[in-house]
XYZ file of C-alpha atoms in Angstrom:
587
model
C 26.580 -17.945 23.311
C 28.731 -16.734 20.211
C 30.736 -13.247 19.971
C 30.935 -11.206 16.919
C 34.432 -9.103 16.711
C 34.537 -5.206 15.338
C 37.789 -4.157 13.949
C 38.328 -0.372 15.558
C 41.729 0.161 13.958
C 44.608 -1.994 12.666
C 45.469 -2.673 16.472
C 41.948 -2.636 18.267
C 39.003 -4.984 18.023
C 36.103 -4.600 20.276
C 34.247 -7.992 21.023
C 30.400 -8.821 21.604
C 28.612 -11.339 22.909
C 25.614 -12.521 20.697
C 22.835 -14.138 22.665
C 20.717 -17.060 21.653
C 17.303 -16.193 20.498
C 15.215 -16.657 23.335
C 11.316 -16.314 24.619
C 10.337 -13.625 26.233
C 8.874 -13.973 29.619
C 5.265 -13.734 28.335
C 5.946 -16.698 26.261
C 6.833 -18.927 28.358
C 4.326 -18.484 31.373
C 1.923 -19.208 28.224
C 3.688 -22.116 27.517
C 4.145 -23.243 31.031
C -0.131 -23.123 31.388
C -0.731 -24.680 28.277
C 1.296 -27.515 28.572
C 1.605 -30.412 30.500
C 5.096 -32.446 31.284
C 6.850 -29.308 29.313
C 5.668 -30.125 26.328
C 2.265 -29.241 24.087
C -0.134 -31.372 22.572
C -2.025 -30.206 19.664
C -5.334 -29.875 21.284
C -3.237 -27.711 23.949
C -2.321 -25.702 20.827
C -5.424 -25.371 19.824
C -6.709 -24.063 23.331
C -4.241 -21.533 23.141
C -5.165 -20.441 19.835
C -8.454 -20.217 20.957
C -7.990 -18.329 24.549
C -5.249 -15.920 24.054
C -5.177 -15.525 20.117
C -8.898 -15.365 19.767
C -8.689 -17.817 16.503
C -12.571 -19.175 17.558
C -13.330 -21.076 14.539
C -9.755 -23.335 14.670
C -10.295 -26.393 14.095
C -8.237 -29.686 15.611
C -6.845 -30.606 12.290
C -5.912 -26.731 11.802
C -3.287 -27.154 15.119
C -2.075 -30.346 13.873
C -1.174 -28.651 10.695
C 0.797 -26.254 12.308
C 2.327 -28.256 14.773
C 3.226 -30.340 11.408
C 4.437 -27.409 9.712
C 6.659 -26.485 13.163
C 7.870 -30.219 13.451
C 9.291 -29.770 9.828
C 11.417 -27.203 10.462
C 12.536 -28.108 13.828
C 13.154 -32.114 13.477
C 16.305 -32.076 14.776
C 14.719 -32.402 18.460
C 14.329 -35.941 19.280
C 10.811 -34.639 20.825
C 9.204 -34.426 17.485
C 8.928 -38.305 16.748
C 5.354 -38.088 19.293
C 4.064 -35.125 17.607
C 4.443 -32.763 20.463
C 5.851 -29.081 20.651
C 8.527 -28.466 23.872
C 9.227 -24.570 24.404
C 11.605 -24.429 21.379
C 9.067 -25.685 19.099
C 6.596 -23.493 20.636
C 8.426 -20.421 20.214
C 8.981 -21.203 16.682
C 5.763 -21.075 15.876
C 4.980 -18.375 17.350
C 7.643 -16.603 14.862
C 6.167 -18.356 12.000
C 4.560 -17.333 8.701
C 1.723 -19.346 9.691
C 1.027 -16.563 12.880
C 0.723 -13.842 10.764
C -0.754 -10.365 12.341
C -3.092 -10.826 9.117
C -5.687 -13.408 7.995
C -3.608 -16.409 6.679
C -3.037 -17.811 4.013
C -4.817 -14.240 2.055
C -8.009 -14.551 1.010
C -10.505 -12.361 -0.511
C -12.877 -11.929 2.574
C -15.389 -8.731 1.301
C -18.198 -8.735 -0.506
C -17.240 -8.527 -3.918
C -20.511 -8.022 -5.889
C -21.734 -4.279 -5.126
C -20.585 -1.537 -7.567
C -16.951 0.010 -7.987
C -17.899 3.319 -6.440
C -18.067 0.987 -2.886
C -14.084 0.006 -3.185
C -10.705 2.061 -3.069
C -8.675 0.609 -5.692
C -5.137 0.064 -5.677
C -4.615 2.719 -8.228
C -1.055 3.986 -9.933
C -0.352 7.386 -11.403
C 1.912 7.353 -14.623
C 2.482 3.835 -14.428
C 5.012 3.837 -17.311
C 7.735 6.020 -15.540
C 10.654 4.503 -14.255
C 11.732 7.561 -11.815
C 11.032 11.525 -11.831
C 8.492 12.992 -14.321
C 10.757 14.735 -15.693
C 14.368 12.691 -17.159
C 13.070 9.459 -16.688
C 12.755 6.766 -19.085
C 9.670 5.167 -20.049
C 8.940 1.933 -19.870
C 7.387 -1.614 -19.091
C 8.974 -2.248 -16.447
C 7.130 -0.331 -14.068
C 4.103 -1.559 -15.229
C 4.757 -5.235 -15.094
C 5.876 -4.415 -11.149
C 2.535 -2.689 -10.081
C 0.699 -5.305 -11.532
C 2.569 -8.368 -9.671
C 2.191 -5.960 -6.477
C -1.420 -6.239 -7.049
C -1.995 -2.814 -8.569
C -5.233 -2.839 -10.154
C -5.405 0.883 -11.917
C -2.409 1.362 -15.079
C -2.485 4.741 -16.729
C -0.803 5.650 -19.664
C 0.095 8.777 -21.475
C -0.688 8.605 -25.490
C 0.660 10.851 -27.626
C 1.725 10.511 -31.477
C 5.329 9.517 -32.599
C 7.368 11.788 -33.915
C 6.399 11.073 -37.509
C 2.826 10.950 -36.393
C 2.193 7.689 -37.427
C 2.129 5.511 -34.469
C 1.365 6.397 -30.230
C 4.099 6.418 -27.873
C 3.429 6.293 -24.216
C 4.971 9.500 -23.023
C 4.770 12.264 -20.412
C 3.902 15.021 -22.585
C 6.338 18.206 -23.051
C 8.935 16.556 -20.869
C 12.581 14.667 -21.636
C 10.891 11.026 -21.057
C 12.323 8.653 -23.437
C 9.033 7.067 -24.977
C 7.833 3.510 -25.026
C 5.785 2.070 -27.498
C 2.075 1.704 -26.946
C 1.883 -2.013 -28.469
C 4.624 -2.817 -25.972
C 2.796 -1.385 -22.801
C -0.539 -3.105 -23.955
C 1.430 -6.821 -24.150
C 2.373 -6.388 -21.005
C -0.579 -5.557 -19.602
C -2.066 -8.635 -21.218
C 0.493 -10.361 -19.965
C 0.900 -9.759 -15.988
C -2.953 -8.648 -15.435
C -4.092 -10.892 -13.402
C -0.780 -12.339 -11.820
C -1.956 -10.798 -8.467
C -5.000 -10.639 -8.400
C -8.129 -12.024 -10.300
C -10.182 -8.940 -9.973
C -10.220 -6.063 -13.467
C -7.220 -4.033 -14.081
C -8.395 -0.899 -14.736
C -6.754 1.123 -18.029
C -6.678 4.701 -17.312
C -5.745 6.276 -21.205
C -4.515 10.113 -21.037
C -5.859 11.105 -24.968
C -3.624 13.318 -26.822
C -4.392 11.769 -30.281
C -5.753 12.185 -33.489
C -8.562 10.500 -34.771
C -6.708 8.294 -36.811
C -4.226 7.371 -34.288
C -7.764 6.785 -31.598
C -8.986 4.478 -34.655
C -5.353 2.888 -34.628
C -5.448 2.650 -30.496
C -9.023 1.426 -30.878
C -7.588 -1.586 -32.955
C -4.340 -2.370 -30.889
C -6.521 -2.838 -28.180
C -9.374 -4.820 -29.171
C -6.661 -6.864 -30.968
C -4.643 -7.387 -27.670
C -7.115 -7.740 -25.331
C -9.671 -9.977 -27.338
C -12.617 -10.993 -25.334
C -10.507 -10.259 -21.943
C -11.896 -6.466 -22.807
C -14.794 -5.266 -21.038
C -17.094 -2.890 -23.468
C -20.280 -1.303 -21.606
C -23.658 -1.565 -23.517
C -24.141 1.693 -22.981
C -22.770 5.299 -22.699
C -25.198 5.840 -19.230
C -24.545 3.498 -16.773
C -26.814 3.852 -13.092
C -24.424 2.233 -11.329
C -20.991 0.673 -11.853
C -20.271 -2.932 -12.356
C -19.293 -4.984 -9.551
C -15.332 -6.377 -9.017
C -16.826 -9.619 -9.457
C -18.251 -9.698 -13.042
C -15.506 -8.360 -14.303
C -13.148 -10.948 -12.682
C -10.216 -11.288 -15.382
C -11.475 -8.539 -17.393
C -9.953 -5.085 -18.060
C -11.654 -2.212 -18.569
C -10.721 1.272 -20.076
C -11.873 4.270 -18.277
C -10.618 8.165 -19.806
C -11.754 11.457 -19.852
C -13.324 12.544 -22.910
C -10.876 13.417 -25.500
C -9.931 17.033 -26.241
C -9.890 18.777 -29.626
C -6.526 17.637 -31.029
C -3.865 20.486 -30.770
C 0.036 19.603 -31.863
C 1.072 21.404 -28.973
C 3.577 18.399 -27.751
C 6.248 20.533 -26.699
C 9.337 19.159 -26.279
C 12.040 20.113 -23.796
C 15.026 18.053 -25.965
C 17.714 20.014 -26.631
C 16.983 22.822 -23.949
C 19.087 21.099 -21.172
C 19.796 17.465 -21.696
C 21.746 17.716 -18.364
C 18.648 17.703 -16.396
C 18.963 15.570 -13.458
C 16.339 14.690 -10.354
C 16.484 12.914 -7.660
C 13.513 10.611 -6.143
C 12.407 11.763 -2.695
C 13.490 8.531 -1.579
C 17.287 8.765 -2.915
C 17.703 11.178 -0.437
C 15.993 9.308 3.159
C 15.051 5.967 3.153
C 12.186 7.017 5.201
C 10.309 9.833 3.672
C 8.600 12.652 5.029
C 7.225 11.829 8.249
C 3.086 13.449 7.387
C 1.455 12.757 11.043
C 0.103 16.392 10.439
C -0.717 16.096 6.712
C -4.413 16.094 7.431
C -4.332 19.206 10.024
C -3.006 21.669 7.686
C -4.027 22.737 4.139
C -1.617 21.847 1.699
C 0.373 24.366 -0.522
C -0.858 25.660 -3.602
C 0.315 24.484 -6.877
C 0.994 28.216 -8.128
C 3.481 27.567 -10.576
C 0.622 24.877 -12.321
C -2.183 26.273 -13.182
C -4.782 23.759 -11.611
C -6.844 22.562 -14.305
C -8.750 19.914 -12.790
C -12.299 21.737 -13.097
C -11.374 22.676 -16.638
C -9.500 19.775 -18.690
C -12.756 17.699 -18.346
C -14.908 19.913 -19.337
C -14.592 19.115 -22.864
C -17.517 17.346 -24.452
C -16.818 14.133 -26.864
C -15.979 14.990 -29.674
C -18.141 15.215 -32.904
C -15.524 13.102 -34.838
C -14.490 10.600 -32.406
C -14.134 7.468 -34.127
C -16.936 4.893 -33.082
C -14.497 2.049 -32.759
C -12.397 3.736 -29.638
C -15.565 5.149 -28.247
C -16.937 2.075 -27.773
C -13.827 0.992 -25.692
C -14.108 3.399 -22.990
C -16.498 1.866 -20.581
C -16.043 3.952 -18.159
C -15.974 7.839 -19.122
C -15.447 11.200 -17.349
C -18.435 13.737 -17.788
C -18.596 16.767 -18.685
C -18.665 19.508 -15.865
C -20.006 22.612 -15.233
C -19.791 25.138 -13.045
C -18.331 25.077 -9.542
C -17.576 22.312 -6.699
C -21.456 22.155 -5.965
C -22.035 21.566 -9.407
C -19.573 18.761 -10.014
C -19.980 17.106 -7.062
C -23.639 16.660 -7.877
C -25.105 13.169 -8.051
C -26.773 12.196 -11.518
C -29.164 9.470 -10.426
C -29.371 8.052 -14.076
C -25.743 8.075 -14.943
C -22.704 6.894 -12.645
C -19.587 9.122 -13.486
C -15.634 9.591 -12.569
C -14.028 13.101 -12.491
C -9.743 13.848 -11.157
C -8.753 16.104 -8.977
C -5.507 16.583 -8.236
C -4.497 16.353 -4.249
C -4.498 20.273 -4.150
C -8.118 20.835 -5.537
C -9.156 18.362 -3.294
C -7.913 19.437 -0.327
C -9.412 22.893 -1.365
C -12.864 21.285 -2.095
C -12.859 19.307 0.818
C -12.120 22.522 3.280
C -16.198 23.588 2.981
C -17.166 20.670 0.912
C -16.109 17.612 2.770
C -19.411 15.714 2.699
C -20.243 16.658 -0.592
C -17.621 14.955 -2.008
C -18.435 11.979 0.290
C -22.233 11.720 -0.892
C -20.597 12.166 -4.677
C -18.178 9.083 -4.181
C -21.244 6.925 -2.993
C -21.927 6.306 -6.540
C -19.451 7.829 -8.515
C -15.537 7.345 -9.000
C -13.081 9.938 -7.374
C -9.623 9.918 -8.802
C -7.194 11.743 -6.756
C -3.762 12.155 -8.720
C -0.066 13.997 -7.390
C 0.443 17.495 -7.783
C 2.088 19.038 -10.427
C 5.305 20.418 -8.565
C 6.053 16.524 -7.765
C 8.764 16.129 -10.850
C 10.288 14.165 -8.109
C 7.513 12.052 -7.995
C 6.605 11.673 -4.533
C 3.623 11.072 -2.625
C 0.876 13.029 -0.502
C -0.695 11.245 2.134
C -3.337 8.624 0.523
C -5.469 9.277 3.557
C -6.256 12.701 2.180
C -8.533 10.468 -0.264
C -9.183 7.420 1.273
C -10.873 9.612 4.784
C -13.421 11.797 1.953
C -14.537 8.412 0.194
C -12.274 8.621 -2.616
C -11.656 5.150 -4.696
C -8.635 5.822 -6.872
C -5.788 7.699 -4.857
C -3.162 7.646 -7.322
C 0.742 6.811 -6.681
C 3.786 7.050 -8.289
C 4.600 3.527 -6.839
C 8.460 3.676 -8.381
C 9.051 6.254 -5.273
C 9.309 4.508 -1.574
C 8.339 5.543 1.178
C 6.069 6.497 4.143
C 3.598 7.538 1.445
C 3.771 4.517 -0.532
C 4.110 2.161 2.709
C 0.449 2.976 3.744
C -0.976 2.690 0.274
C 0.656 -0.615 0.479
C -0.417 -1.502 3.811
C -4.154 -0.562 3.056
C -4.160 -3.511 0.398
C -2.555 -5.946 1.941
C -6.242 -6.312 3.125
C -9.044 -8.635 1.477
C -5.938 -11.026 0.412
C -4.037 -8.430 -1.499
C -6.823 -8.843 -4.584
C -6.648 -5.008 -4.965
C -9.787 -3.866 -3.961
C -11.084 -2.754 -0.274
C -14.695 -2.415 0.374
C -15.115 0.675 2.001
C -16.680 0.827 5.273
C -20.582 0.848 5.462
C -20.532 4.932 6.884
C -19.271 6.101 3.413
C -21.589 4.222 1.440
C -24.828 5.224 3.048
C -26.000 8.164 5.351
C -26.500 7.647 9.352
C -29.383 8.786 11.227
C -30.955 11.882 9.824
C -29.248 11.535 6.817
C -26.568 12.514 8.331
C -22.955 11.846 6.316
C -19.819 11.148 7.722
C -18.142 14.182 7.844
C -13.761 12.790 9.180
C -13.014 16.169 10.757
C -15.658 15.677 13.173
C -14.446 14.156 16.453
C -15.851 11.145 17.892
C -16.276 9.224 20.525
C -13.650 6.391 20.743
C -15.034 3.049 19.463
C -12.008 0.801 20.224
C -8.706 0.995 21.991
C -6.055 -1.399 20.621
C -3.211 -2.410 22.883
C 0.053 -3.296 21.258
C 2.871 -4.997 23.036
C 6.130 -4.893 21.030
C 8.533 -8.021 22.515
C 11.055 -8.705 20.095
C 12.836 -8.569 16.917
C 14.756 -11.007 15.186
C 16.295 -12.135 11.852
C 18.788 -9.188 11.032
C 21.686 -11.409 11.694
C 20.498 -13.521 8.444
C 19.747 -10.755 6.405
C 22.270 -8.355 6.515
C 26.401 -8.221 6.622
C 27.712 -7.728 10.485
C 28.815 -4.005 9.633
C 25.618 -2.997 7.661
C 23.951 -0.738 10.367
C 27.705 0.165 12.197
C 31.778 -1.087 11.344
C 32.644 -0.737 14.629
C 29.843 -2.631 17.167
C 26.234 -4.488 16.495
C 22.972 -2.546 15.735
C 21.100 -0.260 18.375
C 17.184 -0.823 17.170
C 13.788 0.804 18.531
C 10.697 0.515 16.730
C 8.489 3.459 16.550
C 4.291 2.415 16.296
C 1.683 4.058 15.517
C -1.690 5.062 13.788
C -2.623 6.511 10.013
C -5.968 7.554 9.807
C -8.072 10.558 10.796
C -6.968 13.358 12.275
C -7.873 12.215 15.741
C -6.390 8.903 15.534
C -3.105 9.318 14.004
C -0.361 9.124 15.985
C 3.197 8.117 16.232
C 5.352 6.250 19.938
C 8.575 4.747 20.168
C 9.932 1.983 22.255
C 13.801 2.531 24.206
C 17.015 2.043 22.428
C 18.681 -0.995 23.024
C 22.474 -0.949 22.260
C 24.378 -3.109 20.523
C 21.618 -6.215 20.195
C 21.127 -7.973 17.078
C 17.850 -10.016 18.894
C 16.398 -6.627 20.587
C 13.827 -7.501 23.415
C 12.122 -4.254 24.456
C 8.846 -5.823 26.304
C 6.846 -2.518 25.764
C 3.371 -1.923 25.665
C 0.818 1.040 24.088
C -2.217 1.789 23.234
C -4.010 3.832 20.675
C -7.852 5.012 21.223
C -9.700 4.701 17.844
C -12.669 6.712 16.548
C -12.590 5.297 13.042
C -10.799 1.722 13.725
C -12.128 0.987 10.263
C -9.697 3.511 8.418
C -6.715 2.900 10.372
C -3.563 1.873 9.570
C -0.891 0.500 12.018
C 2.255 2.097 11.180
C 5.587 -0.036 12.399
C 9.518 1.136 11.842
C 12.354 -0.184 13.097
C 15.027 2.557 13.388
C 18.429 1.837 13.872
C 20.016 5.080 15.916
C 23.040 6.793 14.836
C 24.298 9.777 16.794
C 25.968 11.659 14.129
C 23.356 11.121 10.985
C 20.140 10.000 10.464
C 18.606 6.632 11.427
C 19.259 3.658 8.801
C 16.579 1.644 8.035
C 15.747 -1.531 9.352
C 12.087 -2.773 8.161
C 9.196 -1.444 7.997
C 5.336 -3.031 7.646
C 1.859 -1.061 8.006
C -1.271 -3.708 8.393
C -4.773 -2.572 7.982
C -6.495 -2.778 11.473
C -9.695 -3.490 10.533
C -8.389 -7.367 9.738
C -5.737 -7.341 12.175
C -5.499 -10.880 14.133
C -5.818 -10.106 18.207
C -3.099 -12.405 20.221
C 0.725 -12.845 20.152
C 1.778 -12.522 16.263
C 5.052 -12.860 14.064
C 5.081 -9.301 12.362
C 7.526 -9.309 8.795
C 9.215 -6.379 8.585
C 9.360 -4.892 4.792
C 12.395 -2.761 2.753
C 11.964 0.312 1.517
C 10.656 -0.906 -1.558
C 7.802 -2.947 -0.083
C 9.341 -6.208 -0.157
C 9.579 -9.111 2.797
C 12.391 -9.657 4.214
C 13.424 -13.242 4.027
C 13.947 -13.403 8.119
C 13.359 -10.325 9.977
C 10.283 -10.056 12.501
C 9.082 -8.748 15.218
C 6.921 -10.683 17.576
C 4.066 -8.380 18.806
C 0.796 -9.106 20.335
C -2.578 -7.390 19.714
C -5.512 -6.860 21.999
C -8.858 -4.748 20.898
C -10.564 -3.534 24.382
């Protein structure tokens, strides 16, 4: 046993004793009944893996690939030389990469051959902004990170130069510093399918005229070559599937406006203008357990214009060469949310609404907009009032059938961690098949209506045993100068209103390798939207909690049995070392 020393003052130290990473209890009663002589075979392995983690379909050579994989990192133990695992070894496993909480190594596992309308899409909202939507530059950067994350949906802003001779991807009327459209399209071409194999998705905001669409038109047939994916026809009855358009990308806007120079420019008005990402100011973000119970404020000071700006019909002039890139267009709409919402069976469509319109439409029109997204594309963007460019709560969207819930994925947070944790699912490719009750009506052709309350279908049970792995990842004074962290994990559910809830374990003081050895359990209606939510908190007394990982896993591919859980930073990325050893149990 080691001891870490805090310096209180120039005369006072306080000294800790740091205990060796051990099993919990749980572990090794397992280990004592599945091994013989204190040590494990691998066809003991594989019983275990079979009886408590439920892994029915492992194989022999599948537990002598782990034990393998556990010998190589552990062959310091003279034990290792007969190919056996003692409680050390054991235990090591347990905490590997190889017992992930999700299917492993990722791998696509849905169907991928029905239409588009049948997937939420991992979808980003001005993908070229670097920070607020206001002062922040523009640039590749952004884009070239959403796509390694997997992001399968890039929009960009066009608007002409200044000298109206070439398109720069800006947010209109703002103090954005531009970046060139040539640059944003080799980038694209670039890091498209880095990911993922699956289409990328090029959302184009039009602001152009027609000779800078003819100029766009060329750029991108240019830099996409035959990786472009032009429809046949204006009408389409149904969307292509993810699958024939593997390695493709595919351009879907709204149909372009009359051109009006009416870029206004803020330059020169305040160049002092300063804004701060939500998650400058808490790591943790706005905690939204009640998002979905109450309706969200109106967008007064922005006119909503999501029934209106695609109502414009194609224009008469369009030039042929950048219609014929948008495969995927927005229709034109009339009248109200009835009208909309109303299924063309000879012509599959997308329409945006931003998160306040829907939450309106969705307050007497919630299975309307349901039976619209069985065949058609719902993109959900932020509100206007986000210059800060923060989140809403994706399951908003996701719960009413919506495909593309747009993020500003440059701010972190709780927002972002459950758009995040939603596709980490079907191997991270990008695309989620949506479950079977949005896609088709029940009995009586009924539709699935998320406010309704029903019965539970599942119950998961969640033990929480351990952490582990701070020590290697972060300085002794990160989380306090004067003594070692105090940690507790808080668990829980996203998903609908009935299932969405948040627990937390005890404190434990002063414990870099916490062991709380709780248990809970969360009823589920909808098991097949739900999200598990994990934080670990470290408490402080005086201010709020500092961060110390997060993760949220998509429970409808959650692994039952005892599982290593990585924790995540705020940003989405894996630690190199910190875990928390939970087990999972579906009653």
């Amino acid at each position: 046993m080691s001891k870490q020393t805090y310096r209180v003052c120039w005369c006072f130290r306080r000294r800790f004793k740091v205990r060796e990473t051990e099993p919990p209890a749980d572990i090794k009663e397992l280990f004592g009944r599945y091994s013989e002589n204190d040590v494990m075979t691998a066809e003991q392995l594989q019983r275990f893996m079979v009886e408590v983690q439920g892994d029915d379909k492992v194989t022999k050579e599948e537990a002598e690939a782990a034990v393998d994989a556990t010998i190589k990192e552990l062959k310091h133990l003279p034990i290792f030389h007969r190919r056996l695992l003692n409680l050390e070894a054991f235990f090591r496993y347990l905490m590997s990469d190889y017992n992930s909480p999700l299917p492993f190594p990722p791998k696509v596992m849905h169907d991928m051959d029905a239409p588009l309308a049948h997937y939420f899409i991992y979808t980003g909202h001005n993908s070229y902004l670097t920070g607020n939507q206001i002062s922040s530059d523009c640039s590749v950067v952004p884009i070239i990170e959403s796509l390694k994350r997997g992001v399968r949906v890039i929009e960009l802003d066009m608007w002409p130069n200044s000298t109206k001779d070439d398109i720069d991807i800006v947010h209109g009327g703002t103090l954005t510093a531009p970046v060139k459209l040539n640059k944003c399209l080799e980038a694209i071409k670039t890091h498209a399918f880095v990911a993922s194999e699956y289409p990328v998705i090029l959302t184009l905001e039009d602001h152009l005229t027609p000779d800078l669409q003819a100029k766009v038109a060329k750029m991108v047939t240019e830099t996409f070559g035959d990786v472009l994916y032009c429809s046949e026809s204006e009408a389409m009855i149904d969307f292509p599937s993810p699958e024939s358009l593997k390695k493709r990308i595919v351009v879907s806007t709204k149909p372009p406006k009359e051109y009006l120079d009416t870029a206004k420019s803020m330059k020169g008005n305040d160049d002092s203008v300063k804004m701060k990402t939500a998650s400058e100011d808490d790591p943790w973000g706005v905690e939204f357990s009640d998002t979905l119970e109450k309706p969200m404020p109106s967008d007064k000071d922005h006119k909503d214009e999501e029934f209106h700006y695609e109502e414009e019909s194609v224009k008469q002039n369009l030039e042929p060469e950048y219609k014929q890139l948008i495969a995927i267009q927005a229709k034109k709409l009339k009248g109200g949310v009835k009208d909309w919402l109303h299924d063309d069976p000879t012509a599959a469509k997308r329409i945006s609404l931003r998160e306040t319109r829907l939450d309106k439409a969705i307050e007497n029109h919630a299975t309307d907009v349901i039976k619209f997204t069985q065949r058609n594309l719902l993109r959900v963007f932020p509100k206007g009032s986000r210059v800060d460019s923060s989140n809403y709560n994706p399951l908003i969207g996701w719960t009413h059938g919506a495909q593309m819930v747009a993020f500003n994925m440059q701010t972190h947070g709780r927002s972002l961690w459950l758009m995040q944790g939603m596709f980490r699912a079907n191997g991270g490719c990008g695309y989620v098949k949506k479950p079977d009750f949005f896609l088709k009506n029940g009995p009586g052709d009924k539709i699935f209506d998320p406010k309704n309350t029903l019965p539970v279908k599942k119950t998961l049970k969640v033990k929480i045993y351990m952490g582990d792995g701070w020590r290697l990842d972060f300085k002794e004074t990160h989380f306090d100068i004067y003594s070692p962290p105090d940690f507790y994990v808080k668990v829980g559910i996203a998903g609908v209103q009935a299932d969405s809830v948040m627990k937390k374990t005890k404190i434990l003081q002063d414990d870099w390798t916490p062991k709380w050895e709780e248990d809970f359990e969360f009823p589920l209606t909808v098991p097949e939207l739900a999200l598990l939510r994990v934080e670990v908190h470290e408490y402080d007394m005086t201010e709020k909690d500092d961060f110390g990982g997060q993760t949220c896993l998509p429970v409808f591919e959650l692994r039952s049995g005892i599982r290593a859980v990585p924790l995540h930073d705020q940003k989405g990325d894996k630690y190199k070392s910190v875990k928390l050893l939970m087990r999972f149990d579906f009653v």
